[in-house]
């Protein structure tokens, strides 16, 4: 008896649970089993090119007749998917491979393209095997969780959210000034806000003064600075090593907020 993989390439088609998701998969796209990452229902995609370069683009196939959602951010108060019964969900997770970052993009031919780039003209490569992780399942959020877990086991560079230590401040009620003042925050306004909360019987134990520029924010700008530094992935790695050391030294209880606008490299 032959057991077919849940996700596989067959006759230049990406087949997921016997359903075709992509057609006309490029010949230089390669697939690697994710069994090593403890996930037998997923597969890693990569590609082999004729020559080294700091940027490659390859078509993963044509995407037609399939409902899809591209998630830039997942925040419950901004965007959340609605789960439907009897639907097979397929997750595409672009990864980092060595000094290269992967991203997914489309074109006017309805193709789903894989873009691989280092951000440094001296950081070159031609062979990739684990640049995108693809898995599927019938439970939406379970499928996403399992995909992230498989990537964690493969990369070995990050922990899942439930494995991380929560800072002590989460046990207290606090106030962030952003929704009250946005970028017009002033000392007088903060004092009035604190008095109002106190008068209402809910005095905050801590205050975040937020004018859209005083937290560890907008780290995606690192993507533009990788030239001559080994590329965007290497620069992000150095930045986070320094940031982690600073947080450990100055915020021993992990009481630091790493805010939105992260680049992909920051997640992995």
C-alpha atoms as an extended CHARMM CRD file, in Angstrom:
* protein
*
       268  EXT
         1         1  UNK       CA              0.0000000000        0.0000000000        0.0000000000  PROA      1               0.0000000000
         2         2  UNK       CA              1.3840000000        3.3920000000       -1.0300000000  PROA      2               0.0000000000
         3         3  UNK       CA              0.6190000000        6.3730000000        1.2060000000  PROA      3               0.0000000000
         4         4  UNK       CA              0.7250000000        9.6330000000       -0.7130000000  PROA      4               0.0000000000
         5         5  UNK       CA              2.0120000000       12.7820000000        1.0040000000  PROA      5               0.0000000000
         6         6  UNK       CA             -0.7040000000       15.2600000000        1.9460000000  PROA      6               0.0000000000
         7         7  UNK       CA              1.1510000000       18.0580000000        0.1490000000  PROA      7               0.0000000000
         8         8  UNK       CA              3.0950000000       17.1490000000       -2.9820000000  PROA      8               0.0000000000
         9         9  UNK       CA              4.0740000000       18.1630000000       -6.5080000000  PROA      9               0.0000000000
        10        10  UNK       CA              2.6160000000       15.9150000000       -9.2000000000  PROA      10              0.0000000000
        11        11  UNK       CA              2.7070000000       16.6110000000      -12.9440000000  PROA      11              0.0000000000
        12        12  UNK       CA              3.7690000000       20.2220000000      -12.2740000000  PROA      12              0.0000000000
        13        13  UNK       CA              0.8260000000       20.7420000000       -9.9120000000  PROA      13              0.0000000000
        14        14  UNK       CA              0.8100000000       21.5080000000       -6.2000000000  PROA      14              0.0000000000
        15        15  UNK       CA             -1.6700000000       18.9950000000       -4.8210000000  PROA      15              0.0000000000
        16        16  UNK       CA             -3.0280000000       19.3850000000       -1.2830000000  PROA      16              0.0000000000
        17        17  UNK       CA             -5.1960000000       16.5700000000        0.0690000000  PROA      17              0.0000000000
        18        18  UNK       CA             -5.9150000000       15.5020000000       -3.5320000000  PROA      18              0.0000000000
        19        19  UNK       CA             -6.9780000000       19.0280000000       -4.5070000000  PROA      19              0.0000000000
        20        20  UNK       CA             -4.9980000000       21.0950000000       -7.0040000000  PROA      20              0.0000000000
        21        21  UNK       CA             -3.9430000000       24.4560000000       -5.5720000000  PROA      21              0.0000000000
        22        22  UNK       CA             -1.2770000000       25.5670000000       -8.0770000000  PROA      22              0.0000000000
        23        23  UNK       CA             -0.7350000000       24.5630000000      -11.6980000000  PROA      23              0.0000000000
        24        24  UNK       CA              2.3070000000       24.9730000000      -13.9680000000  PROA      24              0.0000000000
        25        25  UNK       CA              4.8190000000       24.7570000000      -11.1250000000  PROA      25              0.0000000000
        26        26  UNK       CA              8.2430000000       25.8090000000      -12.4500000000  PROA      26              0.0000000000
        27        27  UNK       CA             10.6500000000       22.9860000000      -13.2440000000  PROA      27              0.0000000000
        28        28  UNK       CA             13.3710000000       24.4060000000      -10.9910000000  PROA      28              0.0000000000
        29        29  UNK       CA             11.1430000000       24.3750000000       -7.8970000000  PROA      29              0.0000000000
        30        30  UNK       CA             12.1630000000       21.6160000000       -5.4730000000  PROA      30              0.0000000000
        31        31  UNK       CA             10.2080000000       20.0440000000       -2.6230000000  PROA      31              0.0000000000
        32        32  UNK       CA             11.6290000000       18.5990000000        0.6120000000  PROA      32              0.0000000000
        33        33  UNK       CA              9.7040000000       16.5660000000        3.1690000000  PROA      33              0.0000000000
        34        34  UNK       CA              9.0640000000       18.1830000000        6.5410000000  PROA      34              0.0000000000
        35        35  UNK       CA              9.2680000000       14.8840000000        8.4230000000  PROA      35              0.0000000000
        36        36  UNK       CA             12.5340000000       16.0900000000        9.9730000000  PROA      36              0.0000000000
        37        37  UNK       CA             10.5700000000       18.9410000000       11.5390000000  PROA      37              0.0000000000
        38        38  UNK       CA              8.0790000000       16.5310000000       13.0730000000  PROA      38              0.0000000000
        39        39  UNK       CA              5.3230000000       17.4390000000       10.6320000000  PROA      39              0.0000000000
        40        40  UNK       CA              4.4830000000       14.7190000000        8.1180000000  PROA      40              0.0000000000
        41        41  UNK       CA              1.7000000000       16.6680000000        6.4140000000  PROA      41              0.0000000000
        42        42  UNK       CA              3.8400000000       19.5600000000        5.2190000000  PROA      42              0.0000000000
        43        43  UNK       CA              6.5540000000       20.2520000000        2.6910000000  PROA      43              0.0000000000
        44        44  UNK       CA              9.3410000000       22.7840000000        2.2120000000  PROA      44              0.0000000000
        45        45  UNK       CA              9.6970000000       24.5040000000       -1.1580000000  PROA      45              0.0000000000
        46        46  UNK       CA             12.8620000000       25.9270000000       -2.6390000000  PROA      46              0.0000000000
        47        47  UNK       CA             14.3830000000       26.4590000000       -6.0640000000  PROA      47              0.0000000000
        48        48  UNK       CA             17.6210000000       25.8930000000       -7.9550000000  PROA      48              0.0000000000
        49        49  UNK       CA             18.9270000000       28.6050000000      -10.2920000000  PROA      49              0.0000000000
        50        50  UNK       CA             21.6060000000       28.6030000000      -12.9900000000  PROA      50              0.0000000000
        51        51  UNK       CA             23.8280000000       31.1990000000      -11.3630000000  PROA      51              0.0000000000
        52        52  UNK       CA             24.4780000000       32.9370000000       -8.0740000000  PROA      52              0.0000000000
        53        53  UNK       CA             22.6930000000       36.2110000000       -7.4060000000  PROA      53              0.0000000000
        54        54  UNK       CA             21.5690000000       38.3560000000       -4.4970000000  PROA      54              0.0000000000
        55        55  UNK       CA             17.9780000000       38.2420000000       -5.8000000000  PROA      55              0.0000000000
        56        56  UNK       CA             15.9430000000       35.5100000000       -7.4750000000  PROA      56              0.0000000000
        57        57  UNK       CA             12.2960000000       35.2680000000       -8.5220000000  PROA      57              0.0000000000
        58        58  UNK       CA             10.5840000000       32.0160000000       -9.5080000000  PROA      58              0.0000000000
        59        59  UNK       CA              6.9670000000       31.1070000000      -10.1740000000  PROA      59              0.0000000000
        60        60  UNK       CA              5.5600000000       28.5580000000       -7.7470000000  PROA      60              0.0000000000
        61        61  UNK       CA              2.6350000000       28.0840000000      -10.1140000000  PROA      61              0.0000000000
        62        62  UNK       CA             -0.6110000000       29.5910000000      -11.3410000000  PROA      62              0.0000000000
        63        63  UNK       CA             -3.2350000000       30.3850000000       -8.7020000000  PROA      63              0.0000000000
        64        64  UNK       CA             -6.7340000000       30.3830000000      -10.1630000000  PROA      64              0.0000000000
        65        65  UNK       CA            -10.1070000000       29.3080000000       -8.8440000000  PROA      65              0.0000000000
        66        66  UNK       CA             -8.8620000000       29.2130000000       -5.2500000000  PROA      66              0.0000000000
        67        67  UNK       CA             -9.9610000000       31.5300000000       -2.4460000000  PROA      67              0.0000000000
        68        68  UNK       CA             -6.9720000000       32.9700000000       -0.6440000000  PROA      68              0.0000000000
        69        69  UNK       CA             -6.1050000000       35.5030000000        2.0410000000  PROA      69              0.0000000000
        70        70  UNK       CA             -2.7140000000       37.1920000000        2.2970000000  PROA      70              0.0000000000
        71        71  UNK       CA             -1.9880000000       38.0430000000        5.9390000000  PROA      71              0.0000000000
        72        72  UNK       CA              0.4140000000       40.9320000000        6.4790000000  PROA      72              0.0000000000
        73        73  UNK       CA             -0.3670000000       41.1440000000       10.1640000000  PROA      73              0.0000000000
        74        74  UNK       CA             -2.3540000000       38.9310000000       12.4570000000  PROA      74              0.0000000000
        75        75  UNK       CA             -3.8620000000       40.9760000000       15.2420000000  PROA      75              0.0000000000
        76        76  UNK       CA             -7.2430000000       40.0220000000       16.6330000000  PROA      76              0.0000000000
        77        77  UNK       CA             -8.3080000000       43.6600000000       16.7490000000  PROA      77              0.0000000000
        78        78  UNK       CA             -7.2630000000       44.3140000000       13.1300000000  PROA      78              0.0000000000
        79        79  UNK       CA             -7.8360000000       41.1580000000       11.1780000000  PROA      79              0.0000000000
        80        80  UNK       CA             -9.0240000000       37.6430000000       11.9650000000  PROA      80              0.0000000000
        81        81  UNK       CA            -10.1300000000       34.8780000000        9.6550000000  PROA      81              0.0000000000
        82        82  UNK       CA            -13.5940000000       33.3800000000        9.8280000000  PROA      82              0.0000000000
        83        83  UNK       CA            -13.4500000000       29.6210000000       10.0570000000  PROA      83              0.0000000000
        84        84  UNK       CA            -15.8030000000       27.5790000000        7.9030000000  PROA      84              0.0000000000
        85        85  UNK       CA            -16.5850000000       23.8790000000        8.1550000000  PROA      85              0.0000000000
        86        86  UNK       CA            -15.6020000000       21.2580000000        5.5760000000  PROA      86              0.0000000000
        87        87  UNK       CA            -12.8600000000       23.4220000000        4.0690000000  PROA      87              0.0000000000
        88        88  UNK       CA             -9.2410000000       22.3970000000        3.6160000000  PROA      88              0.0000000000
        89        89  UNK       CA             -6.9430000000       25.2660000000        4.5900000000  PROA      89              0.0000000000
        90        90  UNK       CA             -3.4680000000       25.5460000000        3.0770000000  PROA      90              0.0000000000
        91        91  UNK       CA             -0.8110000000       27.6900000000        4.7550000000  PROA      91              0.0000000000
        92        92  UNK       CA              2.1650000000       29.1680000000        2.8690000000  PROA      92              0.0000000000
        93        93  UNK       CA              4.8650000000       30.4670000000        5.2150000000  PROA      93              0.0000000000
        94        94  UNK       CA              7.7900000000       32.3040000000        3.5720000000  PROA      94              0.0000000000
        95        95  UNK       CA             10.9610000000       31.7170000000        5.5810000000  PROA      95              0.0000000000
        96        96  UNK       CA             14.5750000000       32.7640000000        5.8250000000  PROA      96              0.0000000000
        97        97  UNK       CA             17.2090000000       30.4340000000        4.4280000000  PROA      97              0.0000000000
        98        98  UNK       CA             20.7650000000       31.2770000000        5.3170000000  PROA      98              0.0000000000
        99        99  UNK       CA             21.2930000000       34.9850000000        4.5900000000  PROA      99              0.0000000000
       100       100  UNK       CA             18.2840000000       35.1430000000        2.2400000000  PROA      100             0.0000000000
       101       101  UNK       CA             14.7530000000       36.2770000000        2.9790000000  PROA      101             0.0000000000
       102       102  UNK       CA             11.7570000000       34.8010000000        1.1570000000  PROA      102             0.0000000000
       103       103  UNK       CA              8.5290000000       36.5530000000        0.2760000000  PROA      103             0.0000000000
       104       104  UNK       CA              5.4710000000       35.7370000000       -1.8150000000  PROA      104             0.0000000000
       105       105  UNK       CA              4.1790000000       38.0110000000       -4.5450000000  PROA      105             0.0000000000
       106       106  UNK       CA              1.8370000000       37.8790000000       -7.5070000000  PROA      106             0.0000000000
       107       107  UNK       CA              2.0310000000       38.9660000000      -11.1280000000  PROA      107             0.0000000000
       108       108  UNK       CA             -0.3860000000       39.8240000000      -13.9250000000  PROA      108             0.0000000000
       109       109  UNK       CA             -0.3930000000       36.1970000000      -15.0710000000  PROA      109             0.0000000000
       110       110  UNK       CA             -2.0780000000       34.9930000000      -11.8540000000  PROA      110             0.0000000000
       111       111  UNK       CA              1.1560000000       33.3300000000      -10.7850000000  PROA      111             0.0000000000
       112       112  UNK       CA              2.3050000000       33.0210000000       -7.2020000000  PROA      112             0.0000000000
       113       113  UNK       CA              5.9660000000       33.9910000000       -7.2030000000  PROA      113             0.0000000000
       114       114  UNK       CA              8.6810000000       33.2810000000       -4.6780000000  PROA      114             0.0000000000
       115       115  UNK       CA             11.1500000000       36.1340000000       -4.3050000000  PROA      115             0.0000000000
       116       116  UNK       CA             14.4720000000       35.4120000000       -2.5930000000  PROA      116             0.0000000000
       117       117  UNK       CA             16.8360000000       38.2490000000       -1.7570000000  PROA      117             0.0000000000
       118       118  UNK       CA             19.7400000000       38.9930000000        0.5450000000  PROA      118             0.0000000000
       119       119  UNK       CA             19.7650000000       42.7780000000        0.2930000000  PROA      119             0.0000000000
       120       120  UNK       CA             23.5250000000       42.8030000000       -0.2550000000  PROA      120             0.0000000000
       121       121  UNK       CA             25.2290000000       42.6870000000       -3.6580000000  PROA      121             0.0000000000
       122       122  UNK       CA             28.0890000000       40.6290000000       -2.2120000000  PROA      122             0.0000000000
       123       123  UNK       CA             25.8550000000       37.9780000000       -0.6070000000  PROA      123             0.0000000000
       124       124  UNK       CA             25.0660000000       35.5190000000       -3.3970000000  PROA      124             0.0000000000
       125       125  UNK       CA             23.4840000000       32.0820000000       -3.7190000000  PROA      125             0.0000000000
       126       126  UNK       CA             21.8200000000       29.8440000000       -6.3050000000  PROA      126             0.0000000000
       127       127  UNK       CA             20.3670000000       26.8400000000       -4.4420000000  PROA      127             0.0000000000
       128       128  UNK       CA             17.4930000000       26.9210000000       -1.9530000000  PROA      128             0.0000000000
       129       129  UNK       CA             15.6300000000       23.9840000000       -0.4070000000  PROA      129             0.0000000000
       130       130  UNK       CA             13.7070000000       25.3550000000        2.5980000000  PROA      130             0.0000000000
       131       131  UNK       CA             12.4260000000       28.8010000000        1.5930000000  PROA      131             0.0000000000
       132       132  UNK       CA              8.6590000000       28.2960000000        1.9590000000  PROA      132             0.0000000000
       133       133  UNK       CA              6.7780000000       25.9390000000        4.2390000000  PROA      133             0.0000000000
       134       134  UNK       CA              3.4150000000       24.6070000000        3.0380000000  PROA      134             0.0000000000
       135       135  UNK       CA              0.9740000000       22.5780000000        5.1150000000  PROA      135             0.0000000000
       136       136  UNK       CA             -2.7510000000       22.0070000000        5.3210000000  PROA      136             0.0000000000
       137       137  UNK       CA             -5.5690000000       20.9840000000        7.6140000000  PROA      137             0.0000000000
       138       138  UNK       CA             -9.2840000000       21.3240000000        8.2460000000  PROA      138             0.0000000000
       139       139  UNK       CA             -8.9190000000       23.3810000000       11.4310000000  PROA      139             0.0000000000
       140       140  UNK       CA             -7.8340000000       26.8980000000       10.4890000000  PROA      140             0.0000000000
       141       141  UNK       CA             -6.0440000000       27.9960000000       13.6330000000  PROA      141             0.0000000000
       142       142  UNK       CA             -4.7040000000       24.5240000000       14.3490000000  PROA      142             0.0000000000
       143       143  UNK       CA             -3.1860000000       24.4380000000       10.8630000000  PROA      143             0.0000000000
       144       144  UNK       CA             -1.4690000000       27.7820000000       11.4270000000  PROA      144             0.0000000000
       145       145  UNK       CA             -0.1650000000       26.6580000000       14.8310000000  PROA      145             0.0000000000
       146       146  UNK       CA              1.1810000000       23.3730000000       13.4630000000  PROA      146             0.0000000000
       147       147  UNK       CA              2.8900000000       25.1880000000       10.5780000000  PROA      147             0.0000000000
       148       148  UNK       CA              4.6370000000       27.6290000000       12.9080000000  PROA      148             0.0000000000
       149       149  UNK       CA              5.6550000000       24.7440000000       15.1760000000  PROA      149             0.0000000000
       150       150  UNK       CA              7.1790000000       22.8230000000       12.2530000000  PROA      150             0.0000000000
       151       151  UNK       CA              9.1280000000       25.9110000000       11.1710000000  PROA      151             0.0000000000
       152       152  UNK       CA             10.3320000000       26.4120000000       14.7430000000  PROA      152             0.0000000000
       153       153  UNK       CA             11.6750000000       22.8490000000       14.8540000000  PROA      153             0.0000000000
       154       154  UNK       CA             13.3540000000       23.3160000000       11.4750000000  PROA      154             0.0000000000
       155       155  UNK       CA             14.9920000000       26.6920000000       12.1020000000  PROA      155             0.0000000000
       156       156  UNK       CA             15.6520000000       26.2690000000       15.8230000000  PROA      156             0.0000000000
       157       157  UNK       CA             15.9310000000       30.0390000000       16.2040000000  PROA      157             0.0000000000
       158       158  UNK       CA             12.7280000000       31.0580000000       18.0080000000  PROA      158             0.0000000000
       159       159  UNK       CA             10.1120000000       29.8670000000       20.4720000000  PROA      159             0.0000000000
       160       160  UNK       CA              6.3500000000       29.7080000000       20.2140000000  PROA      160             0.0000000000
       161       161  UNK       CA              4.3140000000       32.3650000000       21.9710000000  PROA      161             0.0000000000
       162       162  UNK       CA              3.0900000000       29.9620000000       24.6640000000  PROA      162             0.0000000000
       163       163  UNK       CA              6.7070000000       29.0060000000       25.4230000000  PROA      163             0.0000000000
       164       164  UNK       CA              7.8210000000       32.5460000000       26.2000000000  PROA      164             0.0000000000
       165       165  UNK       CA              7.9150000000       34.2340000000       29.5890000000  PROA      165             0.0000000000
       166       166  UNK       CA              5.2710000000       36.8800000000       30.1540000000  PROA      166             0.0000000000
       167       167  UNK       CA              6.4530000000       40.1290000000       31.7640000000  PROA      167             0.0000000000
       168       168  UNK       CA              5.1420000000       40.8710000000       35.2320000000  PROA      168             0.0000000000
       169       169  UNK       CA              3.3520000000       44.0000000000       34.0150000000  PROA      169             0.0000000000
       170       170  UNK       CA              0.6360000000       41.9120000000       32.3300000000  PROA      170             0.0000000000
       171       171  UNK       CA             -0.8000000000       41.1940000000       35.7810000000  PROA      171             0.0000000000
       172       172  UNK       CA             -1.5520000000       44.8820000000       36.2920000000  PROA      172             0.0000000000
       173       173  UNK       CA             -3.9130000000       47.3710000000       34.7070000000  PROA      173             0.0000000000
       174       174  UNK       CA             -2.0630000000       49.9560000000       32.6390000000  PROA      174             0.0000000000
       175       175  UNK       CA             -2.8070000000       52.8010000000       30.2590000000  PROA      175             0.0000000000
       176       176  UNK       CA             -1.3270000000       53.5160000000       26.8350000000  PROA      176             0.0000000000
       177       177  UNK       CA             -1.7610000000       57.1270000000       25.7500000000  PROA      177             0.0000000000
       178       178  UNK       CA             -1.9470000000       56.4070000000       22.0080000000  PROA      178             0.0000000000
       179       179  UNK       CA             -5.7250000000       56.1610000000       21.5560000000  PROA      179             0.0000000000
       180       180  UNK       CA             -6.2430000000       59.2650000000       23.6900000000  PROA      180             0.0000000000
       181       181  UNK       CA             -3.7090000000       61.5820000000       22.0540000000  PROA      181             0.0000000000
       182       182  UNK       CA             -2.0430000000       59.8340000000       19.1160000000  PROA      182             0.0000000000
       183       183  UNK       CA              0.9900000000       61.9950000000       18.2580000000  PROA      183             0.0000000000
       184       184  UNK       CA             -0.2730000000       65.0100000000       20.2140000000  PROA      184             0.0000000000
       185       185  UNK       CA              0.6450000000       63.6350000000       23.6290000000  PROA      185             0.0000000000
       186       186  UNK       CA              1.5540000000       66.2640000000       26.2510000000  PROA      186             0.0000000000
       187       187  UNK       CA              2.4260000000       66.2260000000       29.9340000000  PROA      187             0.0000000000
       188       188  UNK       CA             -0.7790000000       68.0840000000       30.7780000000  PROA      188             0.0000000000
       189       189  UNK       CA             -2.8930000000       65.6200000000       28.8080000000  PROA      189             0.0000000000
       190       190  UNK       CA             -1.2790000000       62.6330000000       30.5040000000  PROA      190             0.0000000000
       191       191  UNK       CA             -1.8710000000       64.1570000000       33.9430000000  PROA      191             0.0000000000
       192       192  UNK       CA             -5.5420000000       64.8100000000       33.1410000000  PROA      192             0.0000000000
       193       193  UNK       CA             -5.9330000000       61.2610000000       31.8550000000  PROA      193             0.0000000000
       194       194  UNK       CA             -4.3950000000       59.7790000000       34.9890000000  PROA      194             0.0000000000
       195       195  UNK       CA             -6.6460000000       61.8610000000       37.2260000000  PROA      195             0.0000000000
       196       196  UNK       CA             -9.6820000000       60.7770000000       35.2040000000  PROA      196             0.0000000000
       197       197  UNK       CA             -8.8070000000       57.0980000000       35.5490000000  PROA      197             0.0000000000
       198       198  UNK       CA             -8.1480000000       57.5360000000       39.2610000000  PROA      198             0.0000000000
       199       199  UNK       CA            -11.4630000000       59.3240000000       39.7630000000  PROA      199             0.0000000000
       200       200  UNK       CA            -13.2190000000       56.4640000000       38.0060000000  PROA      200             0.0000000000
       201       201  UNK       CA            -11.7690000000       53.9800000000       40.4600000000  PROA      201             0.0000000000
       202       202  UNK       CA             -9.2940000000       52.4140000000       38.0230000000  PROA      202             0.0000000000
       203       203  UNK       CA             -5.8750000000       53.9700000000       38.6580000000  PROA      203             0.0000000000
       204       204  UNK       CA             -3.2880000000       52.4060000000       36.3300000000  PROA      204             0.0000000000
       205       205  UNK       CA             -0.2290000000       50.7130000000       37.7720000000  PROA      205             0.0000000000
       206       206  UNK       CA              1.8820000000       51.7790000000       34.8030000000  PROA      206             0.0000000000
       207       207  UNK       CA              1.6800000000       54.1690000000       31.8480000000  PROA      207             0.0000000000
       208       208  UNK       CA              2.9820000000       53.8010000000       28.3000000000  PROA      208             0.0000000000
       209       209  UNK       CA              3.6130000000       57.2410000000       26.7940000000  PROA      209             0.0000000000
       210       210  UNK       CA              3.1610000000       56.5400000000       23.0930000000  PROA      210             0.0000000000
       211       211  UNK       CA              3.6910000000       59.1670000000       20.4010000000  PROA      211             0.0000000000
       212       212  UNK       CA              4.3070000000       56.5650000000       17.6640000000  PROA      212             0.0000000000
       213       213  UNK       CA              8.0570000000       56.6930000000       18.0520000000  PROA      213             0.0000000000
       214       214  UNK       CA              9.2340000000       55.7770000000       21.5870000000  PROA      214             0.0000000000
       215       215  UNK       CA              8.9860000000       52.0400000000       21.7160000000  PROA      215             0.0000000000
       216       216  UNK       CA             11.0000000000       49.3850000000       20.0500000000  PROA      216             0.0000000000
       217       217  UNK       CA              9.0720000000       49.9580000000       16.8550000000  PROA      217             0.0000000000
       218       218  UNK       CA              9.3280000000       49.9690000000       13.0480000000  PROA      218             0.0000000000
       219       219  UNK       CA             12.0920000000       47.3650000000       12.9820000000  PROA      219             0.0000000000
       220       220  UNK       CA             11.2920000000       46.6630000000        9.3300000000  PROA      220             0.0000000000
       221       221  UNK       CA             13.5070000000       49.6360000000        8.4140000000  PROA      221             0.0000000000
       222       222  UNK       CA             16.4440000000       47.2500000000        8.8790000000  PROA      222             0.0000000000
       223       223  UNK       CA             15.5340000000       45.6880000000        5.5260000000  PROA      223             0.0000000000
       224       224  UNK       CA             16.8380000000       48.7610000000        3.7370000000  PROA      224             0.0000000000
       225       225  UNK       CA             20.2210000000       48.8050000000        5.4930000000  PROA      225             0.0000000000
       226       226  UNK       CA             21.6710000000       45.3690000000        4.7320000000  PROA      226             0.0000000000
       227       227  UNK       CA             24.0990000000       46.3980000000        1.9820000000  PROA      227             0.0000000000
       228       228  UNK       CA             27.7420000000       45.9140000000        3.0220000000  PROA      228             0.0000000000
       229       229  UNK       CA             26.5880000000       44.2900000000        6.2700000000  PROA      229             0.0000000000
       230       230  UNK       CA             26.0790000000       40.7450000000        5.0080000000  PROA      230             0.0000000000
       231       231  UNK       CA             22.4710000000       41.3700000000        3.9820000000  PROA      231             0.0000000000
       232       232  UNK       CA             19.1710000000       42.1070000000        5.6970000000  PROA      232             0.0000000000
       233       233  UNK       CA             18.9580000000       38.7750000000        7.5460000000  PROA      233             0.0000000000
       234       234  UNK       CA             22.4500000000       39.0650000000        9.0070000000  PROA      234             0.0000000000
       235       235  UNK       CA             21.9000000000       42.6880000000       10.0420000000  PROA      235             0.0000000000
       236       236  UNK       CA             18.6080000000       41.8140000000       11.7460000000  PROA      236             0.0000000000
       237       237  UNK       CA             20.3510000000       38.9770000000       13.5980000000  PROA      237             0.0000000000
       238       238  UNK       CA             23.0220000000       41.3470000000       14.8980000000  PROA      238             0.0000000000
       239       239  UNK       CA             20.3890000000       43.9130000000       15.8830000000  PROA      239             0.0000000000
       240       240  UNK       CA             18.3540000000       41.4000000000       17.8640000000  PROA      240             0.0000000000
       241       241  UNK       CA             21.3850000000       39.9690000000       19.5990000000  PROA      241             0.0000000000
       242       242  UNK       CA             22.2270000000       43.4770000000       20.7990000000  PROA      242             0.0000000000
       243       243  UNK       CA             18.5730000000       44.2060000000       21.6690000000  PROA      243             0.0000000000
       244       244  UNK       CA             18.2020000000       40.9690000000       23.6420000000  PROA      244             0.0000000000
       245       245  UNK       CA             21.3650000000       41.7530000000       25.6010000000  PROA      245             0.0000000000
       246       246  UNK       CA             20.0830000000       45.2580000000       26.3640000000  PROA      246             0.0000000000
       247       247  UNK       CA             16.6490000000       43.9900000000       27.4500000000  PROA      247             0.0000000000
       248       248  UNK       CA             18.2180000000       41.3570000000       29.7050000000  PROA      248             0.0000000000
       249       249  UNK       CA             20.3790000000       44.0380000000       31.3040000000  PROA      249             0.0000000000
       250       250  UNK       CA             17.7980000000       46.8080000000       31.6720000000  PROA      250             0.0000000000
       251       251  UNK       CA             14.4910000000       44.9080000000       31.8720000000  PROA      251             0.0000000000
       252       252  UNK       CA             15.2540000000       41.7640000000       33.9000000000  PROA      252             0.0000000000
       253       253  UNK       CA             11.5590000000       40.8820000000       34.1570000000  PROA      253             0.0000000000
       254       254  UNK       CA             11.1880000000       40.9020000000       30.3520000000  PROA      254             0.0000000000
       255       255  UNK       CA              9.1430000000       44.0970000000       30.6670000000  PROA      255             0.0000000000
       256       256  UNK       CA              9.8910000000       45.4150000000       27.1930000000  PROA      256             0.0000000000
       257       257  UNK       CA              7.3780000000       45.8560000000       24.3830000000  PROA      257             0.0000000000
       258       258  UNK       CA              8.5740000000       44.9720000000       20.8880000000  PROA      258             0.0000000000
       259       259  UNK       CA              5.9050000000       46.6610000000       18.8400000000  PROA      259             0.0000000000
       260       260  UNK       CA              4.3990000000       46.2930000000       15.3750000000  PROA      260             0.0000000000
       261       261  UNK       CA              5.9280000000       46.7550000000       11.9150000000  PROA      261             0.0000000000
       262       262  UNK       CA              8.3190000000       43.8360000000       12.1240000000  PROA      262             0.0000000000
       263       263  UNK       CA             10.1160000000       42.4460000000        9.1260000000  PROA      263             0.0000000000
       264       264  UNK       CA             10.0090000000       38.7130000000        8.4500000000  PROA      264             0.0000000000
       265       265  UNK       CA             13.5540000000       38.2440000000        9.7100000000  PROA      265             0.0000000000
       266       266  UNK       CA             12.5420000000       39.5410000000       13.1520000000  PROA      266             0.0000000000
       267       267  UNK       CA             10.0100000000       36.7330000000       13.5510000000  PROA      267             0.0000000000
       268       268  UNK       CA             12.4740000000       33.9290000000       12.8200000000  PROA      268             0.0000000000
